[in-house]
mmCIF file of C-alpha atoms and ligand atoms in Angstrom:
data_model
loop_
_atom_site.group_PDB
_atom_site.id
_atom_site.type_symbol
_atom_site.label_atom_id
_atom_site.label_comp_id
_atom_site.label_asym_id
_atom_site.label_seq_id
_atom_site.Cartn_x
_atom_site.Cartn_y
_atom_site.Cartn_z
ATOM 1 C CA UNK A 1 68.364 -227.408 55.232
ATOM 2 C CA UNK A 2 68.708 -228.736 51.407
ATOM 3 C CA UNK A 3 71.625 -227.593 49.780
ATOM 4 C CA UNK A 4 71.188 -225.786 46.365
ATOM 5 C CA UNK A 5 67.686 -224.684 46.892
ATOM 6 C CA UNK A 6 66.115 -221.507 46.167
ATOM 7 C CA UNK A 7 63.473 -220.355 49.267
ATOM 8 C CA UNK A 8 61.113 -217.680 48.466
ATOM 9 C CA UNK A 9 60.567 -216.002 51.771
ATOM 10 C CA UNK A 10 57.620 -213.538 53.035
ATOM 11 C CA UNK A 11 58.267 -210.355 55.186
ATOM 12 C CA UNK A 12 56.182 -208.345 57.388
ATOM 13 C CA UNK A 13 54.189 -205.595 55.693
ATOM 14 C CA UNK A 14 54.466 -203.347 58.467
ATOM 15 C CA UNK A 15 54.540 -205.138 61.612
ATOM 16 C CA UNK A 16 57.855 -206.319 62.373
ATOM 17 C CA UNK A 17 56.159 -209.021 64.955
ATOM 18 C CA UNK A 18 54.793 -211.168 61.971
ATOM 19 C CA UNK A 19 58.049 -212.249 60.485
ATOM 20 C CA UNK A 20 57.387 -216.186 61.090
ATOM 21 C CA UNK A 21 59.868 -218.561 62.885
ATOM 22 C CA UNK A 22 60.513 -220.297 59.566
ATOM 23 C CA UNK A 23 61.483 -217.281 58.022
ATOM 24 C CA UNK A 24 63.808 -216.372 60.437
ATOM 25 C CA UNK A 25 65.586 -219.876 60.364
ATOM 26 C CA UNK A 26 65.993 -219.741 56.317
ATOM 27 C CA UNK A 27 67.024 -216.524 56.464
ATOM 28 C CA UNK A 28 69.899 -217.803 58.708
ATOM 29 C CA UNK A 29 70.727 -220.526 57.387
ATOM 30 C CA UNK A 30 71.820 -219.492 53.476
ATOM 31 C CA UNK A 31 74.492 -218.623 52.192
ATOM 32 C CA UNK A 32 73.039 -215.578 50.528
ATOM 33 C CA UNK A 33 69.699 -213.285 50.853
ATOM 34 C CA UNK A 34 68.702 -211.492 47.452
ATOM 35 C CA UNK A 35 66.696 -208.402 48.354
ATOM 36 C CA UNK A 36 64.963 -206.076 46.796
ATOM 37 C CA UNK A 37 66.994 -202.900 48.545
ATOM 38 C CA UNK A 38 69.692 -203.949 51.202
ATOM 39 C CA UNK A 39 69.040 -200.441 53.235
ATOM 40 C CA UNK A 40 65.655 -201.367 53.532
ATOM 41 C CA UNK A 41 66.165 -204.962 54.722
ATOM 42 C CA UNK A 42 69.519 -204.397 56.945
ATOM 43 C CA UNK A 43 67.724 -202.802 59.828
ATOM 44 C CA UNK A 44 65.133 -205.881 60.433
ATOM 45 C CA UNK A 45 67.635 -208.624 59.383
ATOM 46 C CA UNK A 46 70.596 -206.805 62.003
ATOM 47 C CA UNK A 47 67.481 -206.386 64.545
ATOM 48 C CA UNK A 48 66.655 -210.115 63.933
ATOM 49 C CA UNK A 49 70.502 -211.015 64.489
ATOM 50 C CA UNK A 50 70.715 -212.685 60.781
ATOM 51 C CA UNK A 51 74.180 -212.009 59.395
ATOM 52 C CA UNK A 52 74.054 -213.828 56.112
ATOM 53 C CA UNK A 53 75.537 -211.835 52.648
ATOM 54 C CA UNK A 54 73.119 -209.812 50.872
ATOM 55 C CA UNK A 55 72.279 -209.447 47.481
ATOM 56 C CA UNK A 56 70.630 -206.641 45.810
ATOM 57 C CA UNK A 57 68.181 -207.574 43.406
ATOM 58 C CA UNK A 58 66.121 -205.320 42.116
ATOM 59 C CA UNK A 59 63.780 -204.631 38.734
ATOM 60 C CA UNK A 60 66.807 -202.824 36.717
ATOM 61 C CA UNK A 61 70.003 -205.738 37.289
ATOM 62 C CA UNK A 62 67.146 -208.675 37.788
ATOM 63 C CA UNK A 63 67.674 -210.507 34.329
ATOM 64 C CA UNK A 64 71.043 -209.410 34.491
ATOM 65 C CA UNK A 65 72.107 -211.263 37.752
ATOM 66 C CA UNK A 66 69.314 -214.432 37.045
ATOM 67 C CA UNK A 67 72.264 -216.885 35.441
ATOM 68 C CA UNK A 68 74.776 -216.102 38.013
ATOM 69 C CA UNK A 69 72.390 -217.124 40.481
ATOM 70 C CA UNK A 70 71.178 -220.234 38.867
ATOM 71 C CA UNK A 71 74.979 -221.333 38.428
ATOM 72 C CA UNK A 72 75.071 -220.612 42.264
ATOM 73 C CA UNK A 73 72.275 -222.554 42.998
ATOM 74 C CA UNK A 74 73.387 -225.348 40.475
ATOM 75 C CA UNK A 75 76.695 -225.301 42.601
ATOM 76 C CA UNK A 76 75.281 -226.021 45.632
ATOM 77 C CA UNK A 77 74.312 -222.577 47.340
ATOM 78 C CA UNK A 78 71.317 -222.036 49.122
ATOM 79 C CA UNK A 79 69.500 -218.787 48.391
ATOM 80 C CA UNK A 80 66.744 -216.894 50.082
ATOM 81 C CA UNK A 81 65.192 -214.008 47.696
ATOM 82 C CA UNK A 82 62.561 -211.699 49.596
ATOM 83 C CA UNK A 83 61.018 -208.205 48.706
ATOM 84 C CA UNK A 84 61.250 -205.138 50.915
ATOM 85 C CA UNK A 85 57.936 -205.924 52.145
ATOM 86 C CA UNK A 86 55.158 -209.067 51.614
ATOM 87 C CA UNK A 87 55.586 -211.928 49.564
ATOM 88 C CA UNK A 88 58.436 -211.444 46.737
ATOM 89 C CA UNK A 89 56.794 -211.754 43.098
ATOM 90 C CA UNK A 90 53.926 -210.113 44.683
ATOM 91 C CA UNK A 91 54.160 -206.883 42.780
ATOM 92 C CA UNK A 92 57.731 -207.483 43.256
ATOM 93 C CA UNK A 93 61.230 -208.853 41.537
ATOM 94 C CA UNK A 94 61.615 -212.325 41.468
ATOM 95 C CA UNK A 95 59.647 -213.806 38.530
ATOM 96 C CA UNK A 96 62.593 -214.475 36.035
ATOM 97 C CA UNK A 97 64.828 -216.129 38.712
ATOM 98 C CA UNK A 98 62.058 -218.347 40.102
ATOM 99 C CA UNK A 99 61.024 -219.457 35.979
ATOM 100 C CA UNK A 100 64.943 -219.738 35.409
ATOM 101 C CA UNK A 101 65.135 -222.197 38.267
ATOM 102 C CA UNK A 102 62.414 -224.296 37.207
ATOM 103 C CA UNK A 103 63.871 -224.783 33.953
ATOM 104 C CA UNK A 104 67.300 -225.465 35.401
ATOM 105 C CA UNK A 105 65.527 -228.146 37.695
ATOM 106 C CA UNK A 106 66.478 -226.050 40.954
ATOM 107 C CA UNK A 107 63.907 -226.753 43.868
ATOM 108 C CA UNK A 108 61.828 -223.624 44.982
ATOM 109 C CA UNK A 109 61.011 -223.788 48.132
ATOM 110 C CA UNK A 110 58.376 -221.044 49.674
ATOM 111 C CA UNK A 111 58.550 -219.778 52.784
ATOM 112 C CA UNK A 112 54.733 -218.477 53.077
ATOM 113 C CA UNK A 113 53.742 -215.103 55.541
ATOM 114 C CA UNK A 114 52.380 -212.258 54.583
ATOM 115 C CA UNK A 115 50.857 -210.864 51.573
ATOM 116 C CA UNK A 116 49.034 -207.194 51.614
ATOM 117 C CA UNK A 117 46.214 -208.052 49.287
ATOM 118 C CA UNK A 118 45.562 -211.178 51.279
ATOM 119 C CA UNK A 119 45.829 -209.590 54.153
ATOM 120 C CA UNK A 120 43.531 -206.451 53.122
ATOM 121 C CA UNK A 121 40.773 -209.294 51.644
ATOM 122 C CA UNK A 122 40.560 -211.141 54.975
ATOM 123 C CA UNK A 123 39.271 -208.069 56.846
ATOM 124 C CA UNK A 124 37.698 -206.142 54.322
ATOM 125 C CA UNK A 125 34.321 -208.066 54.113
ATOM 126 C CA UNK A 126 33.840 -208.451 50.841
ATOM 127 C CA UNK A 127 33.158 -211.811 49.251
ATOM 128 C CA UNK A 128 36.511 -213.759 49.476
ATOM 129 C CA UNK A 129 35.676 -217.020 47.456
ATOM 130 C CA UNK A 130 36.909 -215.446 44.348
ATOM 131 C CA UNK A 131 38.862 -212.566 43.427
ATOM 132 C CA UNK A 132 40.946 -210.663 40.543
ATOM 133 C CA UNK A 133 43.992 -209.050 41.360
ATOM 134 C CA UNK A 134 45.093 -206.796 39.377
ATOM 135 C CA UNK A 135 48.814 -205.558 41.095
ATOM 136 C CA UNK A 136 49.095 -201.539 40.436
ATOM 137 C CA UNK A 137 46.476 -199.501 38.660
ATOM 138 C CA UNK A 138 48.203 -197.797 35.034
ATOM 139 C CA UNK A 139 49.812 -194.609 36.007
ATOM 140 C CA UNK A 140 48.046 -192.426 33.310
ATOM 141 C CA UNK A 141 44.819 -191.435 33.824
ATOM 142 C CA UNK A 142 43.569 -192.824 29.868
ATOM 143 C CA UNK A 143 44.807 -196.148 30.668
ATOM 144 C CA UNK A 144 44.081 -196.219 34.071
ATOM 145 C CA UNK A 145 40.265 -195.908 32.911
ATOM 146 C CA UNK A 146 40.393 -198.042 29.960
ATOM 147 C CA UNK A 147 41.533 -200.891 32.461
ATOM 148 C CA UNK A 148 38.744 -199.788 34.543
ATOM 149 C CA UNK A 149 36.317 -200.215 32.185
ATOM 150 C CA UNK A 150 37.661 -203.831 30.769
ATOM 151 C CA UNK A 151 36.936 -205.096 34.944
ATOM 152 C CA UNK A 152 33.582 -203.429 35.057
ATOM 153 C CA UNK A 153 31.134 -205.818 34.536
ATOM 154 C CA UNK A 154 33.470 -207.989 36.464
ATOM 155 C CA UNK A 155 31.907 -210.341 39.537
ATOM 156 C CA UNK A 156 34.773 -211.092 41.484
ATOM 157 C CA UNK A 157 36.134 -208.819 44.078
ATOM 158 C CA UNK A 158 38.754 -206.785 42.854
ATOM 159 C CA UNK A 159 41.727 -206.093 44.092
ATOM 160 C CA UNK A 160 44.210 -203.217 43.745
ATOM 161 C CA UNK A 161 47.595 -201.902 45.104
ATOM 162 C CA UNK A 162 48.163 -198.332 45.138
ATOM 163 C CA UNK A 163 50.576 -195.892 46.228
ATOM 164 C CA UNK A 164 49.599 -191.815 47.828
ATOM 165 C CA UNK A 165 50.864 -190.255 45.036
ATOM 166 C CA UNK A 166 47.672 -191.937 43.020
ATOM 167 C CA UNK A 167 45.191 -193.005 45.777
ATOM 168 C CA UNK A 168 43.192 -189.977 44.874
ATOM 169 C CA UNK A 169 43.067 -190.023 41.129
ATOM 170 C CA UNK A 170 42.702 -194.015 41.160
ATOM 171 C CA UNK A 171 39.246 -193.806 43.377
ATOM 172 C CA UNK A 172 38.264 -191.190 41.558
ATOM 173 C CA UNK A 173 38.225 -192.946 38.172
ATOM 174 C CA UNK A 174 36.903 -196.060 39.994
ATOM 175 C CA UNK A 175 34.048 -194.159 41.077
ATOM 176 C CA UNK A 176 33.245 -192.616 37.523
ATOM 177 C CA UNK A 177 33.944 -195.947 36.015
ATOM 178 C CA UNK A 178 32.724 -198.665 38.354
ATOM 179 C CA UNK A 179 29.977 -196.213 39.565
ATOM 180 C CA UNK A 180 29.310 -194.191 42.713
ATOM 181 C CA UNK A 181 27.211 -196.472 44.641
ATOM 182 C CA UNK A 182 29.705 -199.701 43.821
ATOM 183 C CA UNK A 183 31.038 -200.900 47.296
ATOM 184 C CA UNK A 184 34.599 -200.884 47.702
ATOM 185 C CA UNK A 185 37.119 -200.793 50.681
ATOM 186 C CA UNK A 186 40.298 -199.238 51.185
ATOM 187 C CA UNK A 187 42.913 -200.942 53.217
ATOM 188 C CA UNK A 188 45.251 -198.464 54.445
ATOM 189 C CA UNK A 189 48.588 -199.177 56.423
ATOM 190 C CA UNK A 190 47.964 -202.231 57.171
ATOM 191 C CA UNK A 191 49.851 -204.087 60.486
ATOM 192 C CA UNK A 192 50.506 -200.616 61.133
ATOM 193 C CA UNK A 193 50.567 -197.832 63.781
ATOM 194 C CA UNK A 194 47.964 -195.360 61.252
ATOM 195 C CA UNK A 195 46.391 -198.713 59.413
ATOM 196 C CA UNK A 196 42.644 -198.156 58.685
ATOM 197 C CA UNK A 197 39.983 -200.057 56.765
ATOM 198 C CA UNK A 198 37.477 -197.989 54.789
ATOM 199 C CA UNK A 199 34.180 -199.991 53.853
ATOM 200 C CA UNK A 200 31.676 -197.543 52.088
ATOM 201 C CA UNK A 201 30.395 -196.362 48.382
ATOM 202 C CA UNK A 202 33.167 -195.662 46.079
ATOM 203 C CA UNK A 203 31.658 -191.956 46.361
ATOM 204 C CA UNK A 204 31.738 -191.755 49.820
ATOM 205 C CA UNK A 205 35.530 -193.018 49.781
ATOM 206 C CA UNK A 206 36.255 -190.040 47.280
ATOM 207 C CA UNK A 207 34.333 -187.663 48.907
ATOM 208 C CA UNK A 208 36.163 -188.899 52.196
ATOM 209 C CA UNK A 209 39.818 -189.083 50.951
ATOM 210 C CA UNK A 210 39.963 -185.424 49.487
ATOM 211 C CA UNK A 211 38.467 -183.916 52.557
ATOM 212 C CA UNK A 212 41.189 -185.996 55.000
ATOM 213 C CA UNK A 213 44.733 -184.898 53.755
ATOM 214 C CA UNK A 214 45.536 -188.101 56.460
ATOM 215 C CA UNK A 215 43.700 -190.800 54.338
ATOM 216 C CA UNK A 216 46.066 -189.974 51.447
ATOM 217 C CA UNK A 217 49.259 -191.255 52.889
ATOM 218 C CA UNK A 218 51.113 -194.526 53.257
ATOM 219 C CA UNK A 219 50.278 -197.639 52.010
ATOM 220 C CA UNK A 220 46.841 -199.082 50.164
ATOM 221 C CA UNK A 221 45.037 -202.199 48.725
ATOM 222 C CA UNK A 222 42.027 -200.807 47.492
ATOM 223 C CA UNK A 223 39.201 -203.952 46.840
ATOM 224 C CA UNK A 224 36.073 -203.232 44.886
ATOM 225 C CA UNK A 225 32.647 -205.373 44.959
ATOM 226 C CA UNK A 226 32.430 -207.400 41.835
ATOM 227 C CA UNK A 227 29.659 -206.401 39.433
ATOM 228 C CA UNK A 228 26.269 -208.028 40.332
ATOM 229 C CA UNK A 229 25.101 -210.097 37.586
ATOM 230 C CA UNK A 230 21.903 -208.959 36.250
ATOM 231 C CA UNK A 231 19.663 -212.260 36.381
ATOM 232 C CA UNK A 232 17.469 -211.180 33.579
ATOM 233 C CA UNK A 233 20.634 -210.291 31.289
ATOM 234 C CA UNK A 234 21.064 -212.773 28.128
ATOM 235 C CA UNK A 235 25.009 -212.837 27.309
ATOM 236 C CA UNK A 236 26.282 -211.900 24.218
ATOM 237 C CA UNK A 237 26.839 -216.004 23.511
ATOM 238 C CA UNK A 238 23.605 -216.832 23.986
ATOM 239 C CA UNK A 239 22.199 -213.769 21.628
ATOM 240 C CA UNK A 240 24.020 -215.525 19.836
ATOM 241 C CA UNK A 241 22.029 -218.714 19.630
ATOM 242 C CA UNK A 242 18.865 -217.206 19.734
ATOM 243 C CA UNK A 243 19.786 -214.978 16.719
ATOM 244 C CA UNK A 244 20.794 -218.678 14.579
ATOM 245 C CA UNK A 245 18.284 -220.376 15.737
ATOM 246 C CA UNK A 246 15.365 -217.517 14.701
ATOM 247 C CA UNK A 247 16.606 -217.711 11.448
ATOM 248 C CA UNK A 248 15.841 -221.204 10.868
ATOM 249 C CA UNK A 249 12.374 -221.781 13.241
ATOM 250 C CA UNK A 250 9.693 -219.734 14.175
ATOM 251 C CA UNK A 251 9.977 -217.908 17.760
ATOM 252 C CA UNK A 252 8.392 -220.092 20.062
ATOM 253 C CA UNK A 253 10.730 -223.227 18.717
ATOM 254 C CA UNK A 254 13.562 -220.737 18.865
ATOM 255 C CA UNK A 255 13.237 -220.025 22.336
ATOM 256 C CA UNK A 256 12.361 -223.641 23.573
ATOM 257 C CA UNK A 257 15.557 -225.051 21.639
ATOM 258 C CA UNK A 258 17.654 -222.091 23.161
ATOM 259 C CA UNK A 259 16.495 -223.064 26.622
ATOM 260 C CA UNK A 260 17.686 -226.441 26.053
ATOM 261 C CA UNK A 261 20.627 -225.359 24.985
ATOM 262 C CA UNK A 262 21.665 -222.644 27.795
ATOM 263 C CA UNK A 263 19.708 -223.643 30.788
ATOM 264 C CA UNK A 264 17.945 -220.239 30.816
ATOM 265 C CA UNK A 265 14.502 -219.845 31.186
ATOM 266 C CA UNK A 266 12.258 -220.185 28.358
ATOM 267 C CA UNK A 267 9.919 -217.709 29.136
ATOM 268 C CA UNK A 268 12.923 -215.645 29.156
ATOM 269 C CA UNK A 269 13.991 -216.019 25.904
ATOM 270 C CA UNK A 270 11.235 -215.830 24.153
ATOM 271 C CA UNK A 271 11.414 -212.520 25.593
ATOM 272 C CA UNK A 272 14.474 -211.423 24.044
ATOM 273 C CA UNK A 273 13.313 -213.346 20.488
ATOM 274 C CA UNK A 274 10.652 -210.935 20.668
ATOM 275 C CA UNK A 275 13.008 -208.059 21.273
ATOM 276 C CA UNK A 276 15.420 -209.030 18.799
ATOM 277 C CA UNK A 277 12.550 -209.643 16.356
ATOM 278 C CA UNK A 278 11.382 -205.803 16.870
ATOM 279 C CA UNK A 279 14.915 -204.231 17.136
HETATM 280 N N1 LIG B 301 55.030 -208.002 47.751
HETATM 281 C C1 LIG B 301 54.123 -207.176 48.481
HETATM 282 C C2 LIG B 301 52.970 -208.025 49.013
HETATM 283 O O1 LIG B 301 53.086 -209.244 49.043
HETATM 284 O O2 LIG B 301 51.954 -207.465 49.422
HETATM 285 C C3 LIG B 301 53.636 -205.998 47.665
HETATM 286 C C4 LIG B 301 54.736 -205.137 47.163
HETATM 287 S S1 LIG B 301 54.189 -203.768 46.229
HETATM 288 C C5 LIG B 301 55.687 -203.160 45.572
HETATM 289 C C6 LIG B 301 53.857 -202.558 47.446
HETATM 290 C C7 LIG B 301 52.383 -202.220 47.526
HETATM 291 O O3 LIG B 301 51.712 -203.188 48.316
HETATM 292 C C8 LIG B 301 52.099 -200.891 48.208
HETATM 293 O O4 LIG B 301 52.199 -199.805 47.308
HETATM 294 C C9 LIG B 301 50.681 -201.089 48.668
HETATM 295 O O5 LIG B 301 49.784 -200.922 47.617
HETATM 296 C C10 LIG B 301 50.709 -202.567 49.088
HETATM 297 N N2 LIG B 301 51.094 -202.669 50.496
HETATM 298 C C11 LIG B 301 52.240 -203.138 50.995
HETATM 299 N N3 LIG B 301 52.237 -203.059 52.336
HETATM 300 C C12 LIG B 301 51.052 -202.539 52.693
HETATM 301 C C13 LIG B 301 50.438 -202.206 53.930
HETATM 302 N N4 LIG B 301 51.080 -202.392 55.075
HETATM 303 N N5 LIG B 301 49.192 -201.691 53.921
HETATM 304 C C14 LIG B 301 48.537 -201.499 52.761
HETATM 305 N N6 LIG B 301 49.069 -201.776 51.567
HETATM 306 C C15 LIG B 301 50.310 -202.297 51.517
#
């Protein structure tokens, strides 16, 4: 093992069975393990037979206990950091150490394993080839919406984390912002005893979740269809042309120049000109 290194290493989400060998061989061999909350880790590390020093590191003494740790490092210590569940910096503590070791020229070494939205995407059939992920909804309802309606016309699958006390209220807004037929999942427990994975119309999944009291606890990555693009829709940029170019040639020039210039069809265009012409 390198001396002075910092490893960033991934826990089970549930399932205690998909810790990974590596993990278990870091998480050994350090001198210290920063976790989130030491009750949560103790029982899997004792189960695992790992008796290394723990840390607590948490989101309230994080930037607090960042330069002791890089002086640690920078002395030769090897740390592991990991979160009570997933991959750490994944919704979790661990950003301002990780940037603070970069700077002080301290290798970071990950440890990859499980992540729940990675997890939740893999099974949840929606497209996987690109995606937003967006951590934890806002907790007020306003917000929550506003940031709804900033991802709407969105085409990547979306991606959410959120806890039971919100599950409800979340889809809800979803489904008056995104719309009632937009396809979404929701990944519930996953690796677990109860886990579940909803695939139906954002509706639907409202409907559902208020009528099963079950459906509203533990743990959930809720992904939503991106937006599909409508072909026939000129973006605001190329408006934009069209509108510049109108003002200087007559419509039929307009639209042929505009074509040239955005690769959309002519026909198309001249179209809109006509709209914008009218309007
Ligand atoms: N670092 C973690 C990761 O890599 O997935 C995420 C930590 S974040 C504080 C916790 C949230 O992740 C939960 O509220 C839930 O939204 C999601 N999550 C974690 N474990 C899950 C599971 N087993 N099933 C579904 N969602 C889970």
């Amino acid at each position: 093992m390198d001396k002075g290194c910092l490893y960033i290493v991934a826990m089970p989400i549930g399932n205690r069975g998909d810790i990974t060998e590596r993990a278990k061989q870091v998480l050994s061999a350090v001198d210290l393990i920063a976790v989130e909350d030491t009750r949560h880790s103790r029982p899997l590390l004792q189960m695992l037979a790992i008796t290394t020093p723990l840390l607590a590191l948490h989101e309230h003494n994080e930037q607090k206990l960042v330069a002791r740790l890089v002086d640690q490092l920078t002395a030769g210590d090897t740390i592991a950091l990991i979160s009570d569940a997933g991959t750490p910096l994944i919704s979790d503590p661990g950003f301002p150490l990780v940037r603070a070791c970069q700077q002080a020229s301290v290798r970071v070494i990950p440890v990859p394993g499980p992540s729940a939205l990675i997890c939740a995407l893999s099974a949840a059939g929606l497209p996987t080839d690109r995606f937003l992920f967006e951590g934890f909804p806002a907790r007020s309802g306003p917000a929550r919406r506003e940031q709804f309606r900033r991802l709407k016309d969105e085409g990547m699958t979306l991606i959410f984390y959120e806890s039971s006390h919100r599950i409800l209220d979340s889809l809800a807004d979803m489904a008056a912002v995104f719309g009632e037929d937009r396809p979404a999942v929701i990944a519930r427990e996953l690796t677990k005893l109860h886990e579940t994975i909803l695939s139906q119309s954002l509706g639907s999944l409202v409907e559902l979740v208020s009528r099963d009291l079950n459906q509203q606890k533990g743990e959930f990555v809720v992904l939503v269809a991106g937006a599909v693009r409508d072909a026939e829709a000129i973006d605001p940029e190329t408006q934009r042309i069209l509108e510049i170019l109108l003002e200087e040639m007559p419509t039929k020039q307009a639209a042929t120049l505009a074509a040239k210039i955005t690769g959309i069809k002519k026909n198309r265009l001249y179209q809109k000109a006509l709209e914008l012409q009218e309007g």
